[in-house]
CSV table of C-alpha atoms in Angstrom, one decimal:
chain,number,residue,atom,x,y,z
B,1,UNK,CA,0.0,0.0,0.0
B,2,UNK,CA,1.4,3.3,-1.0
B,3,UNK,CA,0.5,6.4,0.9
B,4,UNK,CA,-2.7,7.8,-0.6
B,5,UNK,CA,-3.8,11.4,-0.8
B,6,UNK,CA,-7.0,12.2,1.2
B,7,UNK,CA,-9.6,14.1,-0.8
B,8,UNK,CA,-12.8,15.7,0.2
B,9,UNK,CA,-16.2,16.1,-1.6
B,10,UNK,CA,-16.0,18.7,-4.4
B,11,UNK,CA,-12.2,18.6,-4.6
B,12,UNK,CA,-10.7,18.7,-8.1
B,13,UNK,CA,-8.8,15.5,-8.6
B,14,UNK,CA,-7.9,15.3,-12.3
B,15,UNK,CA,-8.4,16.9,-15.7
B,16,UNK,CA,-7.1,14.2,-18.0
B,17,UNK,CA,-8.2,10.8,-16.7
B,18,UNK,CA,-11.5,9.0,-17.0
B,19,UNK,CA,-13.9,9.5,-14.1
B,20,UNK,CA,-14.3,6.4,-12.0
B,21,UNK,CA,-16.1,5.4,-8.8
B,22,UNK,CA,-17.2,8.2,-6.5
B,23,UNK,CA,-16.4,11.0,-8.9
B,24,UNK,CA,-18.3,13.4,-11.1
B,25,UNK,CA,-17.4,15.4,-14.1
B,26,UNK,CA,-18.1,19.1,-14.6
B,27,UNK,CA,-16.7,20.7,-17.8
B,28,UNK,CA,-13.2,19.2,-18.2
B,29,UNK,CA,-12.6,18.7,-14.5
B,30,UNK,CA,-13.2,15.6,-12.4
B,31,UNK,CA,-14.2,16.1,-8.8
B,32,UNK,CA,-14.5,13.7,-5.9
B,33,UNK,CA,-18.0,13.2,-4.4
B,34,UNK,CA,-16.9,11.7,-1.1
B,35,UNK,CA,-14.3,11.9,1.6
B,36,UNK,CA,-11.7,9.3,0.9
B,37,UNK,CA,-8.4,8.3,-0.7
B,38,UNK,CA,-7.5,9.2,-4.3
B,39,UNK,CA,-6.6,6.2,-6.4
B,40,UNK,CA,-5.4,6.0,-10.0
B,41,UNK,CA,-6.3,2.8,-11.8
B,42,UNK,CA,-4.8,2.7,-15.4
B,43,UNK,CA,-6.4,5.7,-17.1
B,44,UNK,CA,-9.3,6.0,-14.5
B,45,UNK,CA,-9.3,8.1,-11.4
B,46,UNK,CA,-11.4,6.9,-8.5
B,47,UNK,CA,-11.9,7.7,-4.8
B,48,UNK,CA,-11.9,5.0,-2.2
B,49,UNK,CA,-14.3,5.8,0.6
B,50,UNK,CA,-13.1,5.9,4.2
B,51,UNK,CA,-16.6,5.1,5.7
B,52,UNK,CA,-19.7,4.1,4.0
B,53,UNK,CA,-23.0,2.4,4.4
B,54,UNK,CA,-23.5,-1.0,2.7
B,55,UNK,CA,-25.5,-0.8,-0.5
B,56,UNK,CA,-26.9,-4.2,-1.6
B,57,UNK,CA,-25.3,-5.4,-4.8
B,58,UNK,CA,-26.2,-8.5,-6.9
B,59,UNK,CA,-24.0,-11.5,-6.1
B,60,UNK,CA,-22.7,-10.2,-2.7
B,61,UNK,CA,-22.7,-12.7,0.2
B,62,UNK,CA,-23.7,-10.9,3.4
B,63,UNK,CA,-24.6,-11.7,7.0
B,64,UNK,CA,-28.2,-10.7,7.8
B,65,UNK,CA,-30.2,-10.6,11.0
B,66,UNK,CA,-33.9,-11.4,10.8
B,67,UNK,CA,-36.0,-8.5,11.9
B,68,UNK,CA,-39.4,-9.5,10.5
B,69,UNK,CA,-41.3,-12.5,9.3
B,70,UNK,CA,-44.3,-12.4,7.0
B,71,UNK,CA,-46.4,-15.2,5.6
B,72,UNK,CA,-43.8,-16.4,3.1
B,73,UNK,CA,-40.8,-14.1,3.5
B,74,UNK,CA,-38.1,-13.4,6.1
B,75,UNK,CA,-36.8,-9.8,6.2
B,76,UNK,CA,-33.2,-9.4,7.2
B,77,UNK,CA,-31.3,-6.4,8.4
B,78,UNK,CA,-28.1,-6.3,6.4
B,79,UNK,CA,-26.3,-3.4,8.1
B,80,UNK,CA,-27.6,-1.0,5.4
B,81,UNK,CA,-30.4,1.5,4.9
B,82,UNK,CA,-32.2,-1.3,3.1
B,83,UNK,CA,-33.6,-4.6,4.1
B,84,UNK,CA,-33.2,-7.9,2.3
B,85,UNK,CA,-36.2,-10.2,1.5
B,86,UNK,CA,-35.6,-13.9,1.8
B,87,UNK,CA,-38.5,-15.8,0.2
B,88,UNK,CA,-39.4,-19.2,1.7
B,89,UNK,CA,-38.8,-20.8,-1.7
B,90,UNK,CA,-35.1,-20.0,-1.5
B,91,UNK,CA,-34.6,-21.7,1.8
B,92,UNK,CA,-32.7,-25.0,1.3
B,93,UNK,CA,-35.4,-27.1,2.9
B,94,UNK,CA,-39.1,-27.3,1.9
B,95,UNK,CA,-41.1,-25.2,4.3
B,96,UNK,CA,-44.9,-24.8,4.4
B,97,UNK,CA,-46.0,-21.2,4.3
B,98,UNK,CA,-46.8,-20.0,7.8
B,99,UNK,CA,-44.2,-22.3,9.4
B,100,UNK,CA,-41.3,-19.9,8.8
B,101,UNK,CA,-40.5,-19.1,12.4
B,102,UNK,CA,-39.9,-22.7,13.2
B,103,UNK,CA,-36.8,-22.6,11.0
B,104,UNK,CA,-35.4,-19.1,11.4
B,105,UNK,CA,-36.7,-16.8,14.1
B,106,UNK,CA,-36.5,-13.1,14.6
B,107,UNK,CA,-33.0,-12.3,15.9
B,108,UNK,CA,-31.4,-15.2,14.1
B,109,UNK,CA,-28.5,-14.5,11.8
B,110,UNK,CA,-27.8,-16.1,8.4
B,111,UNK,CA,-25.3,-15.9,5.6
B,112,UNK,CA,-27.3,-15.1,2.5
B,113,UNK,CA,-26.6,-14.1,-1.1
B,114,UNK,CA,-28.1,-11.1,-2.8
B,115,UNK,CA,-29.7,-12.3,-6.0
B,116,UNK,CA,-31.6,-9.2,-7.2
B,117,UNK,CA,-31.7,-5.5,-6.3
B,118,UNK,CA,-34.5,-3.3,-7.7
B,119,UNK,CA,-34.6,0.4,-8.5
B,120,UNK,CA,-35.6,1.3,-4.9
B,121,UNK,CA,-32.7,-0.8,-3.7
B,122,UNK,CA,-34.9,-3.5,-2.2
B,123,UNK,CA,-32.8,-6.6,-2.1
B,124,UNK,CA,-33.9,-10.2,-2.7
B,125,UNK,CA,-31.8,-12.8,-1.1
B,126,UNK,CA,-31.1,-16.5,-1.4
B,127,UNK,CA,-30.0,-19.0,1.2
B,128,UNK,CA,-29.8,-22.1,-1.0
B,129,UNK,CA,-26.1,-22.5,-2.0
B,130,UNK,CA,-22.5,-23.1,-1.0
B,131,UNK,CA,-21.5,-21.3,2.2
B,132,UNK,CA,-25.0,-20.0,2.8
B,133,UNK,CA,-26.6,-21.1,6.0
B,134,UNK,CA,-28.2,-20.1,9.3
B,135,UNK,CA,-25.6,-19.1,11.9
B,136,UNK,CA,-26.1,-21.2,15.1
B,137,UNK,CA,-22.9,-20.5,17.0
B,138,UNK,CA,-20.0,-18.1,17.3
B,139,UNK,CA,-19.9,-14.3,17.4
B,140,UNK,CA,-20.7,-11.6,14.9
B,141,UNK,CA,-18.7,-8.4,14.8
B,142,UNK,CA,-19.1,-5.4,12.6
B,143,UNK,CA,-16.8,-3.1,10.7
B,144,UNK,CA,-17.5,-0.4,8.1
B,145,UNK,CA,-18.1,-2.2,4.7
B,146,UNK,CA,-15.3,-0.2,3.0
B,147,UNK,CA,-12.7,-2.0,5.1
B,148,UNK,CA,-13.8,-5.5,4.0
B,149,UNK,CA,-11.1,-5.9,1.3
B,150,UNK,CA,-8.6,-4.9,3.9
B,151,UNK,CA,-9.7,-7.7,6.3
B,152,UNK,CA,-9.5,-10.2,3.5
B,153,UNK,CA,-6.2,-8.9,2.2
B,154,UNK,CA,-4.4,-9.5,-1.1
B,155,UNK,CA,-5.2,-13.1,-2.3
B,156,UNK,CA,-6.9,-13.6,1.1
B,157,UNK,CA,-3.6,-13.2,2.9
B,158,UNK,CA,-4.9,-11.4,5.9
B,159,UNK,CA,-7.9,-13.7,6.5
B,160,UNK,CA,-5.9,-16.9,6.1
B,161,UNK,CA,-3.3,-15.6,8.5
B,162,UNK,CA,-6.0,-14.8,11.0
B,163,UNK,CA,-7.5,-18.3,10.6
B,164,UNK,CA,-4.1,-19.9,10.9
B,165,UNK,CA,-2.9,-18.0,14.0
B,166,UNK,CA,-6.2,-18.2,16.0
B,167,UNK,CA,-7.6,-21.5,14.8
B,168,UNK,CA,-11.0,-19.9,14.2
B,169,UNK,CA,-13.6,-20.2,11.5
B,170,UNK,CA,-14.1,-16.7,10.0
B,171,UNK,CA,-16.6,-15.6,7.4
B,172,UNK,CA,-16.5,-12.0,6.1
B,173,UNK,CA,-19.7,-10.8,4.7
B,174,UNK,CA,-19.6,-8.0,2.0
B,175,UNK,CA,-21.7,-5.8,4.3
B,176,UNK,CA,-19.0,-5.6,7.0
B,177,UNK,CA,-20.4,-8.2,9.3
B,178,UNK,CA,-18.0,-10.8,10.2
B,179,UNK,CA,-18.8,-14.2,11.7
B,180,UNK,CA,-16.2,-15.8,14.0
B,181,UNK,CA,-16.5,-19.3,15.4
B,182,UNK,CA,-14.0,-21.1,17.7
B,183,UNK,CA,-12.9,-21.1,21.3
B,184,UNK,CA,-14.0,-18.1,23.3
B,185,UNK,CA,-10.4,-16.9,23.9
B,186,UNK,CA,-9.6,-17.1,20.2
B,187,UNK,CA,-12.8,-15.3,19.2
B,188,UNK,CA,-11.8,-12.4,21.5
B,189,UNK,CA,-8.4,-12.3,19.9
B,190,UNK,CA,-9.8,-12.2,16.3
B,191,UNK,CA,-12.3,-9.5,17.3
B,192,UNK,CA,-9.4,-7.4,18.7
B,193,UNK,CA,-7.3,-8.0,15.6
B,194,UNK,CA,-10.2,-7.0,13.3
B,195,UNK,CA,-10.8,-3.8,15.3
B,196,UNK,CA,-7.1,-3.0,14.9
B,197,UNK,CA,-7.4,-3.6,11.1
B,198,UNK,CA,-10.3,-1.3,10.9
B,199,UNK,CA,-8.5,1.5,12.8
B,200,UNK,CA,-5.3,1.2,10.9
B,201,UNK,CA,-6.7,0.3,7.5
B,202,UNK,CA,-5.0,3.2,5.7
B,203,UNK,CA,-1.5,2.2,6.9
B,204,UNK,CA,0.7,-0.3,5.1
B,205,UNK,CA,2.5,-3.5,6.4
B,206,UNK,CA,-0.7,-4.4,8.3
B,207,UNK,CA,-0.7,-8.1,7.9
B,208,UNK,CA,2.7,-8.5,9.6
B,209,UNK,CA,1.8,-6.1,12.3
B,210,UNK,CA,-1.4,-8.1,13.2
B,211,UNK,CA,0.6,-11.3,13.0
B,212,UNK,CA,3.1,-10.1,15.5
B,213,UNK,CA,0.3,-8.9,17.7
B,214,UNK,CA,-1.3,-12.3,17.7
B,215,UNK,CA,2.0,-14.1,18.3
B,216,UNK,CA,2.8,-11.9,21.3
B,217,UNK,CA,-0.6,-12.5,22.7
B,218,UNK,CA,-0.1,-16.3,22.6
B,219,UNK,CA,3.3,-16.1,24.4
B,220,UNK,CA,1.7,-14.0,27.1
B,221,UNK,CA,-0.9,-16.8,27.7
B,222,UNK,CA,1.8,-19.4,28.1
N,1,UNK,CA,-22.4,36.6,32.5
N,2,UNK,CA,-24.1,39.9,32.1
N,3,UNK,CA,-26.0,40.8,28.9
N,4,UNK,CA,-23.7,43.0,26.9
N,5,UNK,CA,-24.6,46.7,26.6
N,6,UNK,CA,-24.7,48.6,23.3
N,7,UNK,CA,-21.4,50.3,22.8
N,8,UNK,CA,-21.2,54.0,21.9
N,9,UNK,CA,-19.3,53.2,18.7
N,10,UNK,CA,-18.9,50.0,16.9
N,11,UNK,CA,-15.8,51.0,15.0
N,12,UNK,CA,-13.1,53.1,16.6
N,13,UNK,CA,-10.8,55.7,15.1
N,14,UNK,CA,-8.3,53.1,14.0
N,15,UNK,CA,-11.0,51.2,12.1
N,16,UNK,CA,-11.1,48.3,14.6
N,17,UNK,CA,-14.3,46.7,15.9
N,18,UNK,CA,-15.4,46.2,19.5
N,19,UNK,CA,-13.5,43.0,19.8
N,20,UNK,CA,-10.4,44.4,18.0
N,21,UNK,CA,-11.0,42.8,14.6
N,22,UNK,CA,-10.8,44.5,11.3
N,23,UNK,CA,-14.1,44.8,9.4
N,24,UNK,CA,-13.2,42.0,7.0
N,25,UNK,CA,-11.8,39.6,9.6
N,26,UNK,CA,-13.4,36.3,10.9
N,27,UNK,CA,-13.3,35.4,14.6
N,28,UNK,CA,-10.7,32.7,15.4
N,29,UNK,CA,-12.0,29.3,14.2
N,30,UNK,CA,-11.2,25.8,15.1
N,31,UNK,CA,-12.8,22.7,13.4
N,32,UNK,CA,-12.4,19.1,14.4
N,33,UNK,CA,-14.0,16.2,12.5
N,34,UNK,CA,-14.9,12.7,13.7
N,35,UNK,CA,-15.2,13.5,17.4
N,36,UNK,CA,-18.2,11.2,18.3
N,37,UNK,CA,-17.9,7.4,18.3
N,38,UNK,CA,-21.6,6.6,18.1
N,39,UNK,CA,-22.5,8.8,15.1
N,40,UNK,CA,-21.7,7.9,11.5
N,41,UNK,CA,-20.1,11.3,11.1
N,42,UNK,CA,-19.5,14.2,13.4
N,43,UNK,CA,-17.8,17.6,13.7
N,44,UNK,CA,-17.0,20.1,16.5
N,45,UNK,CA,-16.6,23.7,15.7
N,46,UNK,CA,-15.6,26.8,17.6
N,47,UNK,CA,-15.9,30.2,16.0
N,48,UNK,CA,-15.1,33.0,18.5
N,49,UNK,CA,-17.3,32.1,21.5
N,50,UNK,CA,-19.6,29.8,19.6
N,51,UNK,CA,-19.3,26.1,20.5
N,52,UNK,CA,-21.2,23.7,18.3
N,53,UNK,CA,-21.4,20.0,17.9
N,54,UNK,CA,-22.9,18.4,14.8
N,55,UNK,CA,-23.7,14.7,14.3
N,56,UNK,CA,-24.9,12.8,11.2
N,57,UNK,CA,-26.6,9.5,11.1
N,58,UNK,CA,-27.4,7.8,7.8
N,59,UNK,CA,-28.4,7.1,5.2
N,60,UNK,CA,-30.7,5.0,7.2
N,61,UNK,CA,-34.3,3.6,7.1
N,62,UNK,CA,-37.0,6.3,7.4
N,63,UNK,CA,-39.3,6.1,10.3
N,64,UNK,CA,-42.2,7.0,10.1
N,65,UNK,CA,-42.3,5.3,6.7
N,66,UNK,CA,-44.7,7.7,5.0
N,67,UNK,CA,-42.0,10.4,4.9
N,68,UNK,CA,-39.8,8.3,2.6
N,69,UNK,CA,-39.3,9.4,-1.0
N,70,UNK,CA,-39.1,6.5,-3.4
N,71,UNK,CA,-36.6,8.3,-5.7
N,72,UNK,CA,-34.3,10.1,-3.3
N,73,UNK,CA,-33.1,10.4,0.3
N,74,UNK,CA,-34.6,13.0,2.6
N,75,UNK,CA,-32.6,15.2,5.0
N,76,UNK,CA,-33.8,15.9,8.5
N,77,UNK,CA,-31.9,18.7,10.2
N,78,UNK,CA,-32.4,19.5,13.9
N,79,UNK,CA,-30.9,22.7,15.1
N,80,UNK,CA,-31.1,22.7,18.9
N,81,UNK,CA,-29.9,25.2,21.4
N,82,UNK,CA,-28.9,23.9,24.8
N,83,UNK,CA,-30.7,25.8,27.5
N,84,UNK,CA,-27.4,27.1,28.9
N,85,UNK,CA,-26.1,28.2,25.5
N,86,UNK,CA,-27.3,31.8,25.9
N,87,UNK,CA,-27.1,34.4,28.7
N,88,UNK,CA,-30.8,34.3,29.5
N,89,UNK,CA,-31.8,30.6,30.0
N,90,UNK,CA,-33.5,29.4,26.8
N,91,UNK,CA,-36.6,27.2,27.4
N,92,UNK,CA,-35.6,23.8,26.0
N,93,UNK,CA,-37.4,22.4,23.0
N,94,UNK,CA,-37.9,23.6,19.5
N,95,UNK,CA,-39.4,27.1,19.2
N,96,UNK,CA,-40.4,29.1,16.2
N,97,UNK,CA,-36.9,30.2,15.5
N,98,UNK,CA,-35.3,26.8,15.8
N,99,UNK,CA,-37.9,25.2,13.5
N,100,UNK,CA,-37.2,27.9,10.9
N,101,UNK,CA,-33.5,27.5,11.1
N,102,UNK,CA,-33.8,23.7,10.9
N,103,UNK,CA,-35.9,24.0,7.7
N,104,UNK,CA,-33.7,26.4,5.8
N,105,UNK,CA,-30.5,24.6,6.9
N,106,UNK,CA,-31.9,21.2,5.7
N,107,UNK,CA,-32.6,22.8,2.3
N,108,UNK,CA,-29.2,24.4,2.2
N,109,UNK,CA,-27.5,21.1,2.9
N,110,UNK,CA,-29.8,19.1,0.5
N,111,UNK,CA,-28.5,21.1,-2.4
N,112,UNK,CA,-25.0,19.7,-1.9
N,113,UNK,CA,-25.9,16.0,-1.4
N,114,UNK,CA,-26.4,13.5,-4.1
N,115,UNK,CA,-29.8,12.5,-2.7
N,116,UNK,CA,-30.8,10.2,-5.6
N,117,UNK,CA,-28.1,7.7,-4.6
N,118,UNK,CA,-30.0,6.5,-1.5
N,119,UNK,CA,-33.8,6.3,-2.4
N,120,UNK,CA,-36.2,5.6,0.5
N,121,UNK,CA,-33.7,6.6,3.2
N,122,UNK,CA,-33.0,9.5,5.5
N,123,UNK,CA,-29.9,11.5,6.5
N,124,UNK,CA,-30.4,12.7,10.0
N,125,UNK,CA,-28.4,15.8,11.0
N,126,UNK,CA,-28.3,16.9,14.7
N,127,UNK,CA,-26.8,20.2,15.6
N,128,UNK,CA,-26.3,21.1,19.2
N,129,UNK,CA,-25.5,24.6,20.2
N,130,UNK,CA,-23.4,24.4,23.3
N,131,UNK,CA,-22.5,28.0,23.5
N,132,UNK,CA,-24.0,30.7,21.3
N,133,UNK,CA,-22.4,34.0,20.3
N,134,UNK,CA,-24.1,35.2,17.1
N,135,UNK,CA,-23.9,33.4,13.8
N,136,UNK,CA,-24.9,30.0,15.0
N,137,UNK,CA,-27.1,29.0,12.1
N,138,UNK,CA,-24.2,29.7,9.7
N,139,UNK,CA,-21.6,28.0,11.9
N,140,UNK,CA,-23.9,25.0,12.4
N,141,UNK,CA,-24.2,24.5,8.7
N,142,UNK,CA,-20.4,24.7,8.3
N,143,UNK,CA,-20.1,22.0,10.9
N,144,UNK,CA,-22.9,19.9,9.5
N,145,UNK,CA,-21.4,19.7,6.1
N,146,UNK,CA,-18.0,18.5,7.6
N,147,UNK,CA,-20.0,15.9,9.6
N,148,UNK,CA,-21.7,14.7,6.4
N,149,UNK,CA,-18.4,14.3,4.6
N,150,UNK,CA,-17.1,12.4,7.6
N,151,UNK,CA,-20.1,10.1,7.4
N,152,UNK,CA,-19.1,9.2,3.9
N,153,UNK,CA,-22.1,10.8,2.3
N,154,UNK,CA,-21.6,11.7,-1.4
N,155,UNK,CA,-21.7,15.5,-2.0
N,156,UNK,CA,-21.1,17.9,-4.9
N,157,UNK,CA,-19.1,20.0,-2.5
N,158,UNK,CA,-18.8,21.0,1.1
N,159,UNK,CA,-20.9,23.9,2.3
N,160,UNK,CA,-19.3,26.8,4.0
N,161,UNK,CA,-21.4,29.4,5.7
N,162,UNK,CA,-20.9,32.6,7.6
N,163,UNK,CA,-22.7,36.0,8.1
N,164,UNK,CA,-21.8,39.5,7.2
N,165,UNK,CA,-23.6,42.6,8.6
N,166,UNK,CA,-23.7,46.3,8.9
N,167,UNK,CA,-22.7,48.4,12.0
N,168,UNK,CA,-22.1,52.2,12.0
N,169,UNK,CA,-22.8,52.1,8.2
N,170,UNK,CA,-19.8,49.9,7.7
N,171,UNK,CA,-20.1,46.4,6.2
N,172,UNK,CA,-18.4,43.9,8.5
N,173,UNK,CA,-17.7,40.1,8.3
N,174,UNK,CA,-18.9,37.6,10.9
N,175,UNK,CA,-20.9,39.7,13.2
N,176,UNK,CA,-20.4,39.1,16.9
N,177,UNK,CA,-23.0,39.2,19.7
N,178,UNK,CA,-23.0,42.9,20.2
N,179,UNK,CA,-23.0,43.8,16.5
N,180,UNK,CA,-25.8,41.3,16.0
N,181,UNK,CA,-28.0,42.6,18.8
N,182,UNK,CA,-27.5,46.3,18.2
N,183,UNK,CA,-26.2,46.5,14.6
N,184,UNK,CA,-28.1,47.7,11.5
N,185,UNK,CA,-28.2,44.4,9.5
N,186,UNK,CA,-27.2,40.8,9.6
N,187,UNK,CA,-26.9,38.6,6.5
N,188,UNK,CA,-26.1,34.9,6.9
N,189,UNK,CA,-25.2,33.1,3.7
N,190,UNK,CA,-24.1,29.6,2.8
N,191,UNK,CA,-22.2,28.7,-0.4
N,192,UNK,CA,-20.7,25.7,-2.2
N,193,UNK,CA,-17.2,27.2,-2.5
N,194,UNK,CA,-16.3,25.5,-5.8
N,195,UNK,CA,-18.6,27.6,-8.0
N,196,UNK,CA,-19.9,29.9,-5.3
N,197,UNK,CA,-23.5,28.6,-5.6
N,198,UNK,CA,-25.6,30.1,-2.8
N,199,UNK,CA,-27.7,27.6,-0.9
N,200,UNK,CA,-28.8,29.8,2.0
N,201,UNK,CA,-29.5,33.5,2.1
N,202,UNK,CA,-31.3,35.4,4.8
N,203,UNK,CA,-31.3,38.9,6.0
N,204,UNK,CA,-32.6,41.0,8.8
N,205,UNK,CA,-32.2,44.8,9.0
N,206,UNK,CA,-31.8,47.2,6.1
N,207,UNK,CA,-29.2,47.4,3.4
N,208,UNK,CA,-29.1,49.5,0.3
N,209,UNK,CA,-28.5,47.7,-3.0
N,210,UNK,CA,-24.8,48.6,-3.0
N,211,UNK,CA,-24.3,47.6,0.6
N,212,UNK,CA,-26.1,44.3,-0.1
N,213,UNK,CA,-23.7,43.5,-3.0
N,214,UNK,CA,-20.8,44.4,-0.8
N,215,UNK,CA,-22.0,42.3,2.1
N,216,UNK,CA,-22.5,39.3,-0.1
N,217,UNK,CA,-19.1,39.6,-1.5
N,218,UNK,CA,-17.5,39.9,1.9
N,219,UNK,CA,-19.5,37.0,3.3
N,220,UNK,CA,-18.4,34.8,0.4
N,221,UNK,CA,-14.8,35.8,1.2
N,222,UNK,CA,-15.4,34.6,4.8
N,223,UNK,CA,-16.9,31.3,3.5
N,224,UNK,CA,-13.8,30.6,1.5
N,225,UNK,CA,-11.7,31.1,4.6
N,226,UNK,CA,-13.9,28.7,6.5
N,227,UNK,CA,-13.7,26.3,3.6
N,228,UNK,CA,-9.9,26.1,4.0
N,229,UNK,CA,-10.4,25.3,7.7
N,230,UNK,CA,-12.9,22.6,6.9
N,231,UNK,CA,-10.5,21.1,4.4
N,232,UNK,CA,-7.7,21.1,6.9
N,233,UNK,CA,-9.9,19.4,9.6
N,234,UNK,CA,-10.8,16.6,7.2
N,235,UNK,CA,-7.4,16.1,5.5
N,236,UNK,CA,-5.2,16.0,8.6
N,237,UNK,CA,-7.1,13.1,10.2
N,238,UNK,CA,-5.5,10.4,8.1
N,239,UNK,CA,-1.9,11.3,8.1
N,240,UNK,CA,-2.6,14.5,6.1
N,241,UNK,CA,-0.7,15.7,3.1
């Protein structure tokens, strides 16, 4: 990670390049729309947000928490201004309409996949597929969705290191919710590490730093 | 604290104002962003004796639901003065003045935000006046826009806002308490500094056409100075450059 320049909304960031994510064009100039880091990608200029709300996108796998149940749908909060609707037909098992709360109750969490998002950003979800399931144990922690790539790392380096060092099962949802399962001590360690990643996401050499942190922790316990 | 009396002259022989400023000078300003942990975005501002905290939540689900707009986000802005923020205790709760300021400020802020990106949602802005010393509506807006940026809300530009006024027939920038209470005019204005689009303009008192032009020009100048401070507050948080 190189040091990136912080830009603010309305700041001129380029005149020659193509406008990318979180930018707008006015005349010949390109301006940032958000508070974030300037990033040049080939001939495009984009801005990477520092904080953001999760906006449902087709194909994302997210962790939702059931807030409401209707006759044949579950409604899940996905850490976003918008709910996700999970129809009973997309649950892996066959369920009679009206028996929904016997399988997933209000307050339960599940890993789901967004299959469709309409104009009003209402998301339709699916729970029938690989990795998708109701969560029955472990802990869920939350970070700002923009930091998700940082927690996963290049070629999943950060996440596999976390799994290796702490012996936990970790699932990172695109919406910034992270499910951690393992021994209680280890869960606490991962949670702390993830908080560290979120705080220092804009710095480089993070994977090693976290690794050292986890190793030191283990020695203290012995 | 006693209520300040009307001075005999607002501008002395050396052209200095009651607090020693030049007519075209802002009060000392300090802006800090991201000061609250619970809010999505926040900002604390001091301008002279004004102390103001702004917090932004959102975009989030709209409750009550009938207020939601299917094609865009709505902005709810709450300007609230603490009862101890003024020399004579203010009765808590929104009065006529607070409601008016909340409304015009919400509209001023709306013009900078890309509302269509978040249909059916709300952006809640809460502004708490902790200490008030003239120019709170403008200063609040300056803080609110920094808080919105801090919350990661997409905007065309920040909004910088300050007031100019008239005392002893002289146009002055950023009126203080005495000038506001006993002066001849007060003109708060908010702009998007990039192309100087005006998003809020109010006035009380009397100005001639020439004075008005001059006051607008001066207020814009003040807004640009505030904009530099806003920029600094946001940019220095992540290592700066």
